[in-house]
Short mmCIF file of C-alpha atoms in Angstrom, two decimals:
data_model
loop_
_atom_site.label_atom_id
_atom_site.label_comp_id
_atom_site.label_asym_id
_atom_site.label_seq_id
_atom_site.Cartn_x
_atom_site.Cartn_y
_atom_site.Cartn_z
CA MET A 159 39.34 63.30 36.49
CA LYS A 160 36.50 65.51 37.78
CA ASP A 161 35.13 68.47 35.76
CA HIS A 162 36.72 71.74 37.06
CA SER A 163 33.35 73.00 38.13
CA GLU A 164 32.81 69.94 40.43
CA ILE A 165 36.06 70.02 42.59
CA GLY A 166 36.67 72.00 45.72
CA ILE A 167 38.45 75.37 45.90
CA VAL A 168 41.66 73.71 47.29
CA GLU A 169 42.03 71.27 44.50
CA ALA A 170 40.84 73.99 42.01
CA THR A 171 43.51 76.30 43.13
CA ALA A 172 46.21 73.67 42.96
CA ARG A 173 45.18 72.62 39.45
CA TYR A 174 45.17 76.30 38.19
CA GLU A 175 48.56 77.00 39.76
CA ALA A 176 50.05 73.85 38.39
CA TRP A 177 48.65 74.74 34.87
CA LEU A 178 49.95 78.34 35.17
CA ALA A 179 53.38 77.05 36.19
CA GLU A 180 53.60 75.09 33.02
CA ARG A 181 53.41 78.31 31.15
CA ILE A 182 55.25 81.03 33.13
CA PRO A 183 57.64 81.01 36.18
CA LEU A 184 55.80 81.64 39.40
CA VAL A 185 57.05 83.43 42.58
CA LYS A 186 56.27 81.06 45.53
CA ALA A 187 56.34 83.70 48.25
CA ASP A 188 53.84 85.87 46.42
CA LEU A 189 51.48 82.83 45.84
CA GLU A 190 51.72 82.17 49.53
CA HIS A 191 50.68 85.85 50.17
CA LYS A 192 47.88 85.44 47.71
CA HIS A 193 46.55 82.45 49.54
CA ARG A 194 46.52 84.32 52.84
CA THR A 195 44.89 87.33 51.39
CA MET A 196 42.12 85.48 49.55
CA SER A 197 41.21 83.65 52.77
CA ALA A 198 40.76 87.02 54.53
CA GLY A 199 37.33 87.84 53.11
CA ILE A 200 34.86 87.25 50.32
CA PHE A 201 35.78 90.27 48.21
CA PRO A 202 39.49 89.43 48.05
CA PHE A 203 38.49 85.76 47.37
CA LEU A 204 36.48 86.95 44.42
CA ARG A 205 39.35 88.98 43.02
CA ALA A 206 41.96 86.29 43.55
CA THR A 207 40.03 83.43 42.00
CA PHE A 208 38.87 84.23 38.43
CA TYR A 209 39.80 80.71 37.55
CA ARG A 210 37.05 79.48 39.83
CA TRP A 211 34.53 81.93 38.32
CA ALA A 212 35.62 80.69 34.79
CA ALA A 213 34.85 77.13 35.70
CA ARG A 214 31.54 77.60 37.37
CA TRP A 215 29.74 80.75 36.22
CA ARG A 216 28.00 79.28 33.25
CA ALA A 217 26.39 76.47 35.29
CA ILE A 218 25.22 78.99 37.94
CA ALA A 219 24.06 81.65 35.48
CA GLY A 220 22.06 79.36 33.34
CA ASP A 221 20.31 81.06 30.51
CA VAL A 222 22.16 84.37 31.29
CA ALA A 223 25.32 82.73 30.02
CA VAL A 224 23.74 81.94 26.59
CA ALA A 225 24.55 85.22 24.77
CA PRO A 226 26.56 86.63 21.99
CA THR A 227 30.30 86.29 22.40
CA VAL A 228 32.59 89.36 22.55
CA LEU A 229 36.28 89.81 23.47
CA ALA A 230 35.43 90.23 27.20
CA VAL A 231 37.49 91.69 30.14
CA GLY A 232 36.81 88.41 31.87
CA ASP A 233 38.00 89.49 35.35
CA LEU A 234 35.85 92.62 35.68
CA HIS A 235 35.05 93.76 39.15
CA VAL A 236 34.57 97.16 41.05
CA GLU A 237 38.29 97.44 41.72
CA ASN A 238 39.41 96.73 38.20
CA PHE A 239 39.30 100.44 37.26
CA GLY A 240 42.01 102.96 37.44
CA THR A 241 43.40 106.22 36.07
CA TRP A 242 46.27 107.08 33.66
CA ARG A 243 47.45 110.01 31.49
CA ASP A 244 46.79 109.91 27.76
CA ALA A 245 49.01 111.32 25.02
CA GLU A 246 47.71 114.87 25.84
CA GLY A 247 48.42 114.47 29.46
CA ARG A 248 44.63 114.32 30.43
CA LEU A 249 43.63 112.15 33.33
CA VAL A 250 41.60 109.24 32.04
CA TRP A 251 39.41 106.74 33.91
CA GLY A 252 38.82 103.16 32.73
CA VAL A 253 39.43 99.44 33.07
CA ASN A 254 42.79 98.77 34.67
CA ASP A 255 43.71 95.21 33.91
CA PHE A 256 43.02 92.78 31.08
CA ASP A 257 45.00 89.77 32.17
CA GLU A 258 42.01 87.45 31.73
CA ALA A 259 40.56 88.93 28.36
CA TRP A 260 38.97 86.15 26.45
CA PRO A 261 36.11 85.55 23.98
CA LEU A 262 33.04 85.14 26.38
CA PRO A 263 29.27 85.81 26.43
CA TYR A 264 28.96 89.58 26.94
CA THR A 265 27.01 88.82 30.04
CA ASN A 266 30.07 87.53 31.82
CA ASP A 267 31.40 91.05 32.45
CA LEU A 268 28.03 92.43 33.48
CA LEU A 269 27.37 89.55 35.93
CA ARG A 270 30.78 89.56 37.50
CA LEU A 271 30.86 93.47 37.83
CA ALA A 272 27.45 93.33 39.39
CA THR A 273 28.45 90.38 41.69
CA SER A 274 31.53 92.28 42.84
CA ALA A 275 29.33 95.37 43.60
CA LEU A 276 27.02 93.36 45.83
CA ILE A 277 29.90 91.75 47.65
CA ALA A 278 31.69 95.14 48.03
CA ARG A 279 28.60 96.49 49.83
CA GLU A 280 29.60 94.28 52.74
CA TYR A 281 33.34 94.14 52.38
CA HIS A 282 34.16 97.78 51.51
CA ASP A 283 31.19 99.63 52.94
CA LEU A 284 29.84 100.34 49.50
CA ARG A 285 26.66 102.06 50.57
CA ILE A 286 24.64 101.99 47.32
CA ASP A 287 21.50 99.82 47.28
CA GLY A 288 22.07 96.47 45.64
CA LYS A 289 19.26 96.90 43.12
CA GLU A 290 20.45 100.47 42.34
CA ALA A 291 23.97 99.15 41.79
CA VAL A 292 22.77 96.55 39.20
CA GLU A 293 20.53 99.10 37.53
CA ALA A 294 23.37 101.58 37.22
CA ILE A 295 25.62 98.86 35.67
CA LEU A 296 22.96 97.99 33.03
CA GLU A 297 22.02 101.61 32.41
CA GLY A 298 25.75 102.45 31.80
CA TYR A 299 26.13 99.43 29.38
CA ARG A 300 23.10 100.33 27.41
CA GLU A 301 24.22 104.03 27.11
CA ALA A 302 27.67 102.93 26.04
CA LEU A 303 26.13 100.65 23.29
CA GLU A 304 23.91 103.42 22.07
CA LYS A 305 26.88 105.75 21.71
CA GLY A 306 29.19 103.19 20.23
CA GLY A 307 31.37 103.37 23.36
CA HIS A 308 33.20 106.41 24.71
CA ALA A 309 36.24 107.23 26.68
CA PHE A 310 36.03 108.65 30.14
CA VAL A 311 38.37 111.68 29.97
CA LEU A 312 38.18 113.44 33.34
CA ALA A 313 39.79 116.85 32.22
CA GLU A 314 36.51 118.28 31.01
CA HIS A 315 33.65 115.89 31.78
CA HIS A 316 32.42 113.28 34.37
CA THR A 317 32.73 115.80 37.39
CA ALA A 318 31.77 113.19 39.93
CA LEU A 319 34.38 110.69 38.67
CA ARG A 320 36.99 113.38 38.44
CA GLU A 321 36.49 114.50 41.99
CA MET A 322 36.76 110.93 43.20
CA ALA A 323 39.86 110.40 41.09
CA LEU A 324 41.59 113.56 42.24
CA TYR A 325 40.83 112.75 45.92
CA ARG A 326 42.48 109.30 45.80
CA LEU A 327 45.55 110.37 43.83
CA HIS A 328 48.51 109.08 45.78
CA ASP A 329 50.74 111.61 47.67
CA PRO A 330 53.83 111.65 45.44
CA GLU A 331 56.39 111.44 48.25
CA THR A 332 54.63 108.50 49.81
CA PHE A 333 54.19 106.73 46.50
CA TRP A 334 57.80 107.09 45.55
CA GLY A 335 58.93 106.26 49.09
CA LYS A 336 57.14 102.90 48.82
CA LEU A 337 58.73 102.04 45.47
CA GLU A 338 62.21 103.04 46.66
CA SER A 339 61.77 100.83 49.80
CA LEU A 340 61.25 97.72 47.70
CA PRO A 341 63.97 95.11 47.58
CA THR A 342 66.46 95.07 44.75
CA VAL A 343 66.08 91.91 42.67
CA LYS A 344 68.88 89.57 43.33
CA THR A 345 68.20 86.98 40.73
CA THR A 346 68.93 87.20 37.03
CA VAL A 347 66.41 89.56 35.25
CA PRO A 348 65.53 88.16 31.75
CA SER A 349 67.31 90.01 29.11
CA VAL A 350 64.04 90.57 27.23
CA VAL A 351 62.72 92.24 30.22
CA LEU A 352 65.62 94.55 30.64
CA THR A 353 65.44 95.50 27.04
CA SER A 354 61.71 96.25 27.36
CA LEU A 355 62.05 98.28 30.45
CA ARG A 356 64.90 100.37 29.03
CA ARG A 357 62.87 100.94 25.78
CA ALA A 358 59.95 102.14 27.86
CA LEU A 359 62.04 104.66 29.88
CA PRO A 360 62.21 108.36 28.69
CA GLU A 361 66.01 107.66 27.99
CA ARG A 362 67.47 104.24 27.39
CA ASP A 363 70.85 104.91 29.18
CA LEU A 364 69.49 105.92 32.53
CA LYS A 365 70.91 104.18 35.61
CA ILE A 366 68.25 101.93 36.85
CA ARG A 367 67.57 99.68 39.96
CA ILE A 368 65.26 96.71 39.48
CA VAL A 369 63.08 95.93 42.29
CA HIS A 370 60.29 93.40 43.03
CA ARG A 371 56.83 94.68 43.51
CA VAL A 372 53.99 92.68 45.08
CA ALA A 373 50.71 93.91 43.62
CA GLY A 374 47.17 92.84 42.50
CA LEU A 375 45.37 89.72 43.57
CA GLY A 376 44.55 87.74 40.53
CA SER A 377 47.98 88.15 39.15
CA LEU A 378 49.85 87.59 42.39
CA GLY A 379 52.45 84.96 41.84
CA ARG A 380 53.56 86.18 38.41
CA GLN A 381 57.00 87.78 37.96
CA ARG A 382 56.99 91.56 38.16
CA PHE A 383 60.04 93.61 37.56
CA VAL A 384 60.13 97.37 38.19
CA ALA A 385 62.81 99.71 36.92
CA LEU A 386 63.47 102.79 39.03
CA ALA A 387 65.42 105.80 37.77
CA ALA A 388 66.02 109.48 38.29
CA TRP A 389 65.23 111.68 35.25
CA ARG A 390 65.48 115.46 34.92
CA GLY A 391 64.83 116.32 38.58
CA GLY A 392 62.32 113.58 39.45
CA ARG A 393 61.84 109.86 39.61
CA VAL A 394 60.32 107.56 36.92
CA ALA A 395 59.28 103.87 37.05
CA ARG A 396 58.38 101.23 34.44
CA GLU A 397 56.96 97.76 35.34
CA ALA A 398 57.08 94.55 33.33
CA LYS A 399 54.55 91.95 34.42
CA ALA A 400 54.49 88.39 32.95
CA LEU A 401 51.38 87.55 30.89
CA ALA A 402 49.76 84.22 30.44
CA PRO A 403 46.75 82.86 28.63
CA SER A 404 43.36 83.36 30.45
CA ALA A 405 42.24 80.88 32.96
CA CYS A 406 39.20 80.44 30.72
CA ILE A 407 41.45 77.97 28.83
CA LEU A 408 41.69 75.72 31.80
CA ALA A 409 37.95 75.96 32.38
CA VAL A 410 36.97 74.99 28.81
CA SER A 411 39.60 72.15 28.57
CA GLY A 412 38.25 70.70 31.84
CA SER A 413 34.54 70.99 31.13
CA ALA A 414 32.47 67.82 30.72
CA GLY A 415 29.16 66.92 29.12
CA THR A 416 27.77 67.80 25.60
CA ARG A 417 27.98 71.51 26.22
CA GLY A 418 31.61 71.14 27.34
CA ILE A 419 32.51 69.20 24.20
CA MET A 420 30.81 71.88 22.08
CA ARG A 421 32.67 74.68 23.80
CA ARG A 422 36.04 72.88 23.35
CA ALA A 423 35.26 72.38 19.72
CA MET A 424 34.41 75.91 19.12
CA TRP A 425 37.56 76.95 21.07
CA VAL A 426 39.74 74.79 18.86
CA LEU A 427 38.15 76.04 15.67
CA SER A 428 38.33 79.57 16.75
CA GLY A 429 42.15 79.40 17.08
CA ALA A 430 41.99 81.10 20.42
CA GLY A 431 43.76 78.29 22.40
CA GLY A 432 46.88 79.54 24.07
CA LYS A 433 46.45 83.14 22.90
CA ILE A 434 47.03 86.20 25.08
CA HIS A 435 44.37 88.72 24.30
CA TYR A 436 45.71 91.64 26.26
CA ASP A 437 47.06 93.53 23.21
CA ALA A 438 43.86 92.83 21.09
CA ILE A 439 41.48 94.18 23.64
CA LEU A 440 43.68 97.28 24.17
CA ARG A 441 43.48 98.00 20.40
CA ARG A 442 39.77 97.26 20.03
CA GLY A 443 38.52 99.00 23.15
CA VAL A 444 36.93 102.41 22.85
CA ARG A 445 39.19 104.42 25.28
CA CYS A 446 41.98 107.00 25.37
CA PRO A 447 45.04 104.77 25.56
CA ASP A 448 47.95 105.15 27.84
CA PRO A 449 50.91 105.73 25.62
CA CYS A 450 53.18 104.08 28.16
CA VAL A 451 51.41 100.72 28.04
CA ARG A 452 52.23 98.08 25.55
CA VAL A 453 52.46 94.30 25.23
CA ASP A 454 55.97 93.11 24.43
CA GLY A 455 55.85 89.52 23.77
CA ALA A 456 54.66 87.74 26.82
CA TRP A 457 55.22 90.84 29.05
CA LEU A 458 52.99 93.77 29.87
CA VAL A 459 55.11 97.03 30.26
CA ARG A 460 53.62 100.10 31.75
CA ARG A 461 54.41 103.35 33.59
CA LEU A 462 53.92 103.45 37.39
CA ALA A 463 53.23 106.94 38.82
CA PRO A 464 50.92 108.51 41.50
CA ASP A 465 48.35 109.32 38.93
CA CYS A 466 48.70 106.05 37.03
CA SER A 467 47.34 103.11 39.14
CA ARG A 468 44.33 101.10 40.12
CA VAL A 469 41.51 102.74 42.12
CA ARG A 470 40.77 101.21 45.44
CA LEU A 471 37.44 101.63 46.98
CA ASN A 472 38.86 102.42 50.41
CA GLU A 473 40.90 105.34 48.99
CA LEU A 474 37.79 107.11 47.67
CA PRO A 475 36.05 109.95 49.80
CA ARG A 476 33.25 108.87 52.16
CA LYS A 477 30.91 111.27 50.35
CA ARG A 478 30.73 110.07 46.79
CA GLU A 479 28.25 109.26 43.96
CA GLU A 480 28.65 105.55 43.94
CA ALA A 481 26.43 104.90 41.00
CA ARG A 482 29.01 106.73 38.91
CA LEU A 483 31.61 104.22 39.83
CA LEU A 484 29.56 101.37 38.22
#
């Protein structure tokens, strides 16, 4: 069998989806939607195919990939940022998704974020100069290292980010209207999911409706269950999304040559094989945590609300300090 880095995208996608299906149930209709979306342009392709990046980036990056290992985000890109409310109710900005968290050279996240910024200049009309974008990423990384990391609380600081975040906050009526219009799940919802969703709601005995939400790109195809309920004059929602080990496992297990053998040996010795690192990176990251986010077994449970969601570039104001986004 060929090394994963040597095969074409169609075969690579089929291998990844077969590998993933051995670990979690997949939603066929959502996978088909993912395939259509990733073929629409280079930016959605990048977002949807971290498994391809994981298999090929080391060979392309060369010496840049030879760097100290950290627990990396893995699938970092310019649209993997979002907002949420911390325990004090303050609006916070930070990385939105850690599905592909994995021990990697620290340069992986920097290179993938920079790559996404350069691609987004074409696809999303990101107007910042390419060199300026890369320099902004490196400057921000150096500054964070010097300070030992710091959270982006928008209530008092980071004026430019706060203005952009407030601009794109979803209109509540539109947001809840979209959720309420989603179809009720007709299949059996796993009991562990129902228990987790009820535990996450403000009161456990609320009358709920479970709906299916199609969201994301890299995680499209995984099961998502959303509990909708009315509570004290308003609506609340909690989502449970299926988690799986990072696609980096497939990349390591399918790598060939001396370096591939060494990486597989280090991977086995580290005990990382099969682990889901979502909870670990949430605990270790320097950030103001979302009190409504938790990992419950193989499920990520979180609050959905107009002010708690991923930031899309096309939702931001035309006039913006783009270097601050990076």
